[in-house]
Amino acid sequence: MTVNKVSVLNVNIDAVTMMQAVEMVEGFFQSSDKTRLVATANAEMVMMANEDNELNDILADADLVVADGAGVVWAARHQGDMMPERVAGFDLVQELLKKSAEKKYKVFFLGAGIGVAEQAKAKAEMKYRGVNIVGIRDGYFKPDDEENIIAIINALKPDLLLVALGVPRQEKWIKKNLEKLNVKVAIGVGGTFDVMAGNVKRAPLWMQKANLEWSYRLFLQPQRIFRMMAIPKFMLKVMLGKKD
Ligand code: UDP
């Protein structure tokens, strides 16, 4: 599949639909040459990448970067580029779990607080009958535990490793361990397990459709105000057409 890339403040985003993104990830499951890194970019991540060279390089090298946030879709279209739709990381994960139930792809959940990945797994097993979640591990480990965690993951040979350590830690963790990991695809999934476990709510669908999901997130987690200040800055930078 040839995919058009759209540069949003110097971060290349793949112009794909949800269906195409799922198809691409399934294609990565079939190929055996290397571990693929998938990132889900929103305005905060793009702004962070503008300041953080390591994150910027990771996104530039990523095998797939989807438009996770409404802000990124808006920015692409504002520039006159084609961006078919928002591909929210949470929704992408749900679609891949459905595929796992159908085709038995092996999935490993790494990250979030103690017990959260476990609860997310239990909920997924009820929702997607036959989903093949082969292992879980919380995200509050010491650097000394890392080798052991990677050995556990590798022994299970998952097709898909979901890493929920927050941005940009999860992307940096995946990149650092890319060569050591015996998995087909690794995706940084942020708060996905918290939502799946039922600890954090996603905005109602009408708010998602009205591009207001960010405001609901702010309402539920007001402590995010400082990091969310990146959103108006992002919009301003896009409108001023800065390409630095
Ligand atoms: N997290 C973790 N280990 C850490 C820091 C964070 O497992 O050392 C988890 C945290 O519990 C949460 C997720 O990473 O489940 C980050 O969620 P958030 O909604 O903040 O994601 P972001 O907006 O950064 O993508």
Tab-separated table of C-alpha atoms and ligand atoms in Angstrom:
chain	number	residue	atom	x	y	z
A	1	MET	CA	0.000	0.000	0.000
A	2	THR	CA	1.435	3.396	-0.923
A	3	VAL	CA	0.465	5.981	1.587
A	4	ASN	CA	0.654	9.709	1.298
A	5	LYS	CA	2.452	11.481	4.130
A	6	VAL	CA	1.398	14.910	5.329
A	7	SER	CA	3.851	17.122	7.182
A	8	VAL	CA	2.294	18.844	10.191
A	9	LEU	CA	4.852	21.172	11.809
A	10	ASN	CA	7.567	18.934	10.375
A	11	VAL	CA	6.095	15.693	11.699
A	12	ASN	CA	5.054	13.309	8.920
A	13	ILE	CA	1.591	11.856	9.446
A	14	ASP	CA	0.244	9.036	7.265
A	15	ALA	CA	-2.956	9.980	5.446
A	16	VAL	CA	-4.826	6.763	6.160
A	17	THR	CA	-8.332	5.728	7.134
A	18	MET	CA	-8.878	3.471	10.132
A	19	MET	CA	-9.389	0.549	7.766
A	20	GLN	CA	-6.126	1.235	5.965
A	21	ALA	CA	-4.245	1.586	9.261
A	22	VAL	CA	-5.556	-1.795	10.423
A	23	GLU	CA	-4.651	-3.311	7.050
A	24	MET	CA	-1.117	-1.914	7.318
A	25	VAL	CA	-0.621	-3.286	10.826
A	26	GLU	CA	-1.909	-6.684	9.682
A	27	GLY	CA	0.584	-6.494	6.817
A	28	PHE	CA	3.356	-5.869	9.363
A	29	PHE	CA	2.225	-8.998	11.269
A	30	GLN	CA	2.857	-11.038	8.101
A	31	SER	CA	6.357	-9.707	7.444
A	32	SER	CA	9.183	-11.165	9.475
A	33	ASP	CA	12.113	-8.833	8.876
A	34	LYS	CA	11.916	-6.383	11.782
A	35	THR	CA	9.843	-4.953	14.606
A	36	ARG	CA	7.660	-2.085	13.373
A	37	LEU	CA	6.979	1.024	15.414
A	38	VAL	CA	3.550	2.647	15.173
A	39	ALA	CA	2.860	6.042	16.732
A	40	THR	CA	-0.410	7.882	17.296
A	41	ALA	CA	0.163	11.605	16.938
A	42	ASN	CA	-1.907	14.350	18.478
A	43	ALA	CA	-1.211	18.081	18.785
A	44	GLU	CA	0.625	17.643	22.086
A	45	MET	CA	2.915	15.002	20.603
A	46	VAL	CA	3.691	17.127	17.538
A	47	MET	CA	4.555	20.117	19.753
A	48	MET	CA	6.718	17.900	21.928
A	49	ALA	CA	8.524	16.543	18.853
A	50	ASN	CA	9.275	20.129	17.791
A	51	GLU	CA	11.250	20.556	21.022
A	52	ASP	CA	12.602	17.044	21.504
A	53	ASN	CA	14.979	15.796	18.808
A	54	GLU	CA	14.882	12.216	20.012
A	55	LEU	CA	11.079	12.053	19.720
A	56	ASN	CA	11.249	13.873	16.388
A	57	ASP	CA	13.680	11.267	14.990
A	58	ILE	CA	11.548	8.398	16.308
A	59	LEU	CA	8.479	9.770	14.520
A	60	ALA	CA	10.475	10.374	11.335
A	61	ASP	CA	11.608	6.722	11.346
A	62	ALA	CA	8.265	5.233	12.452
A	63	ASP	CA	6.615	2.677	10.166
A	64	LEU	CA	3.193	4.257	10.639
A	65	VAL	CA	2.088	7.511	12.282
A	66	VAL	CA	-1.676	7.965	12.495
A	67	ALA	CA	-3.640	11.165	13.127
A	68	ASP	CA	-4.738	10.401	16.693
A	69	GLY	CA	-6.139	13.842	17.452
A	70	ALA	CA	-8.688	16.152	15.874
A	71	GLY	CA	-6.049	18.914	15.969
A	72	VAL	CA	-3.736	17.043	13.627
A	73	VAL	CA	-6.568	16.360	11.152
A	74	TRP	CA	-7.572	20.040	11.294
A	75	ALA	CA	-3.957	21.154	10.731
A	76	ALA	CA	-3.493	18.919	7.692
A	77	ARG	CA	-6.730	20.149	6.117
A	78	HIS	CA	-5.963	23.769	7.014
A	79	GLN	CA	-2.754	23.420	5.009
A	80	GLY	CA	-4.788	22.080	2.081
A	81	ASP	CA	-3.567	18.505	2.501
A	82	MET	CA	-5.791	15.457	2.365
A	83	MET	CA	-6.287	13.680	5.688
A	84	PRO	CA	-9.143	11.182	5.372
A	85	GLU	CA	-10.133	10.877	9.018
A	86	ARG	CA	-9.041	10.801	12.611
A	87	VAL	CA	-7.537	7.454	13.612
A	88	ALA	CA	-7.651	7.618	17.415
A	89	GLY	CA	-5.100	5.329	19.075
A	90	PHE	CA	-7.782	3.962	21.397
A	91	ASP	CA	-10.015	3.028	18.453
A	92	LEU	CA	-7.104	1.537	16.503
A	93	VAL	CA	-6.333	-0.710	19.475
A	94	GLN	CA	-9.993	-1.812	19.651
A	95	GLU	CA	-9.994	-2.685	15.936
A	96	LEU	CA	-6.771	-4.680	16.352
A	97	LEU	CA	-8.201	-6.546	19.337
A	98	LYS	CA	-11.225	-7.481	17.196
A	99	LYS	CA	-8.813	-8.809	14.562
A	100	SER	CA	-6.977	-10.733	17.268
A	101	ALA	CA	-10.258	-12.393	18.244
A	102	GLU	CA	-10.845	-13.361	14.597
A	103	LYS	CA	-7.346	-14.340	13.578
A	104	LYS	CA	-5.666	-15.206	16.887
A	105	TYR	CA	-2.962	-12.537	16.678
A	106	LYS	CA	-1.042	-12.582	19.959
A	107	VAL	CA	-1.169	-9.354	21.969
A	108	PHE	CA	0.863	-8.262	25.017
A	109	PHE	CA	-0.236	-5.358	27.269
A	110	LEU	CA	2.681	-3.455	28.844
A	111	GLY	CA	2.054	-0.393	31.009
A	112	ALA	CA	-0.377	1.533	33.254
A	113	GLY	CA	-0.800	1.178	37.030
A	114	ILE	CA	-0.814	-2.067	38.993
A	115	GLY	CA	-3.879	-4.125	38.065
A	116	VAL	CA	-4.998	-1.827	35.221
A	117	ALA	CA	-3.699	-3.904	32.292
A	118	GLU	CA	-5.185	-6.957	34.012
A	119	GLN	CA	-8.603	-5.284	34.222
A	120	ALA	CA	-8.312	-4.042	30.639
A	121	LYS	CA	-7.517	-7.615	29.555
A	122	ALA	CA	-10.542	-9.003	31.424
A	123	LYS	CA	-12.839	-6.380	29.847
A	124	ALA	CA	-11.396	-7.064	26.372
A	125	GLU	CA	-11.937	-10.795	26.815
A	126	MET	CA	-15.623	-10.150	27.547
A	127	LYS	CA	-16.040	-7.722	24.665
A	128	TYR	CA	-13.979	-9.497	22.017
A	129	ARG	CA	-14.616	-13.220	22.535
A	130	GLY	CA	-11.519	-15.233	21.663
A	131	VAL	CA	-9.108	-12.276	21.813
A	132	ASN	CA	-5.600	-13.623	22.270
A	133	ILE	CA	-3.959	-11.508	25.014
A	134	VAL	CA	-0.926	-13.591	25.945
A	135	GLY	CA	0.599	-11.455	28.691
A	136	ILE	CA	0.404	-8.296	30.763
A	137	ARG	CA	2.789	-6.211	32.854
A	138	ASP	CA	2.271	-2.903	34.657
A	139	GLY	CA	4.282	0.147	33.654
A	140	TYR	CA	5.867	0.981	36.995
A	141	PHE	CA	9.039	-1.081	36.735
A	142	LYS	CA	12.638	-0.229	37.596
A	143	PRO	CA	15.257	-0.015	34.868
A	144	ASP	CA	16.775	-3.190	36.387
A	145	ASP	CA	13.572	-5.130	35.586
A	146	GLU	CA	13.626	-4.231	31.912
A	147	GLU	CA	15.750	-7.125	30.726
A	148	ASN	CA	13.488	-9.578	32.498
A	149	ILE	CA	10.338	-7.954	31.077
A	150	ILE	CA	11.750	-8.129	27.551
A	151	ALA	CA	12.645	-11.808	28.084
A	152	ILE	CA	9.055	-12.534	29.205
A	153	ILE	CA	7.626	-10.707	26.177
A	154	ASN	CA	10.015	-12.427	23.776
A	155	ALA	CA	9.248	-15.894	25.110
A	156	LEU	CA	5.580	-15.265	24.200
A	157	LYS	CA	6.450	-13.907	20.695
A	158	PRO	CA	3.470	-11.543	20.465
A	159	ASP	CA	2.430	-10.103	17.120
A	160	LEU	CA	1.409	-6.887	18.840
A	161	LEU	CA	2.952	-5.157	21.848
A	162	LEU	CA	0.881	-2.303	23.287
A	163	VAL	CA	3.007	0.033	25.414
A	164	ALA	CA	1.244	2.439	27.789
A	165	LEU	CA	3.921	4.493	29.536
A	166	GLY	CA	2.768	7.955	28.423
A	167	VAL	CA	4.209	10.172	25.682
A	168	PRO	CA	7.161	10.360	24.985
A	169	ARG	CA	8.404	7.681	27.363
A	170	GLN	CA	6.579	4.869	25.565
A	171	GLU	CA	7.916	5.845	22.123
A	172	LYS	CA	11.459	6.150	23.519
A	173	TRP	CA	11.157	2.813	25.338
A	174	ILE	CA	10.003	1.052	22.172
A	175	LYS	CA	12.746	2.629	20.069
A	176	LYS	CA	15.482	1.830	22.579
A	177	ASN	CA	14.428	-1.825	22.680
A	178	LEU	CA	13.353	-2.244	19.050
A	179	GLU	CA	16.223	-4.578	18.152
A	180	LYS	CA	15.846	-6.672	21.304
A	181	LEU	CA	12.087	-7.152	21.049
A	182	ASN	CA	10.771	-10.275	19.392
A	183	VAL	CA	7.440	-8.718	18.390
A	184	LYS	CA	6.056	-7.754	14.988
A	185	VAL	CA	4.534	-4.408	15.900
A	186	ALA	CA	4.833	-2.123	18.938
A	187	ILE	CA	2.456	0.793	19.486
A	188	GLY	CA	2.568	3.506	22.159
A	189	VAL	CA	-1.007	3.676	23.438
A	190	GLY	CA	-0.994	6.252	26.283
A	191	GLY	CA	-4.084	6.062	28.483
A	192	THR	CA	-5.781	3.267	26.488
A	193	PHE	CA	-5.636	0.640	29.265
A	194	ASP	CA	-7.068	3.118	31.814
A	195	VAL	CA	-10.051	3.704	29.517
A	196	MET	CA	-10.466	-0.002	28.715
A	197	ALA	CA	-10.335	-0.852	32.424
A	198	GLY	CA	-13.080	1.697	33.058
A	199	ASN	CA	-10.948	3.987	35.248
A	200	VAL	CA	-11.028	6.894	32.799
A	201	LYS	CA	-13.978	7.696	30.539
A	202	ARG	CA	-13.754	8.734	26.916
A	203	ALA	CA	-15.868	11.660	25.791
A	204	PRO	CA	-19.370	10.857	24.510
A	205	LEU	CA	-19.481	10.170	20.766
A	206	TRP	CA	-21.167	13.507	19.954
A	207	MET	CA	-18.235	15.316	21.603
A	208	GLN	CA	-15.714	13.191	19.711
A	209	LYS	CA	-17.557	14.006	16.471
A	210	ALA	CA	-17.625	17.726	17.328
A	211	ASN	CA	-13.828	17.599	17.851
A	212	LEU	CA	-14.313	18.370	21.533
A	213	GLU	CA	-12.779	15.272	23.067
A	214	TRP	CA	-9.861	17.362	24.387
A	215	SER	CA	-12.247	19.492	26.490
A	216	TYR	CA	-13.807	16.409	28.087
A	217	ARG	CA	-10.330	15.096	28.929
A	218	LEU	CA	-9.522	18.417	30.546
A	219	PHE	CA	-12.772	18.321	32.528
A	220	LEU	CA	-11.986	14.815	33.858
A	221	GLN	CA	-8.269	15.424	34.435
A	222	PRO	CA	-7.809	19.170	35.137
A	223	GLN	CA	-4.168	18.509	35.997
A	224	ARG	CA	-3.657	18.148	32.228
A	225	ILE	CA	-4.164	21.920	31.771
A	226	PHE	CA	-0.421	22.624	31.565
A	227	ARG	CA	0.320	20.022	28.933
A	228	MET	CA	-2.863	20.939	27.057
A	229	MET	CA	-1.675	24.525	26.678
A	230	ALA	CA	0.242	22.975	23.791
A	231	ILE	CA	-3.011	22.760	21.796
A	232	PRO	CA	-3.668	26.515	21.265
A	233	LYS	CA	0.067	27.005	20.669
A	234	PHE	CA	-0.073	24.228	18.072
A	235	MET	CA	-3.056	25.855	16.330
A	236	LEU	CA	-1.384	29.241	16.300
A	237	LYS	CA	1.827	27.809	14.885
A	238	VAL	CA	-0.103	26.007	12.131
A	239	MET	CA	-2.084	29.157	11.297
A	240	LEU	CA	1.072	31.237	11.114
A	241	GLY	CA	2.449	28.566	8.814
A	242	LYS	CA	5.703	28.257	10.678
A	243	LYS	CA	7.770	25.445	9.250
A	244	ASP	CA	10.862	25.701	11.487
B	1	UDP	N1	2.429	5.127	33.011
B	1	UDP	C1	3.165	4.001	33.313
B	1	UDP	N2	4.406	4.156	33.835
B	1	UDP	C2	4.954	5.374	34.079
B	1	UDP	C3	4.207	6.533	33.746
B	1	UDP	C4	2.938	6.376	33.200
B	1	UDP	O1	2.698	2.893	33.115
B	1	UDP	O2	6.071	5.432	34.552
B	1	UDP	C5	1.077	4.957	32.453
B	1	UDP	C6	-0.024	5.649	33.226
B	1	UDP	O3	-0.414	4.859	34.323
B	1	UDP	C7	-1.102	5.736	32.154
B	1	UDP	C8	-0.289	5.911	30.870
B	1	UDP	O4	1.043	5.538	31.198
B	1	UDP	O5	-1.813	4.535	32.078
B	1	UDP	C9	-0.261	7.328	30.341
B	1	UDP	O6	-1.539	7.782	30.130
B	1	UDP	P1	-1.848	9.250	29.581
B	1	UDP	O7	-3.324	9.351	29.430
B	1	UDP	O8	-1.136	10.291	30.395
B	1	UDP	O9	-1.191	9.123	28.143
B	1	UDP	P2	-0.585	10.208	27.159
B	1	UDP	O10	-1.533	11.363	27.144
B	1	UDP	O11	0.770	10.567	27.687
B	1	UDP	O12	-0.530	9.468	25.875
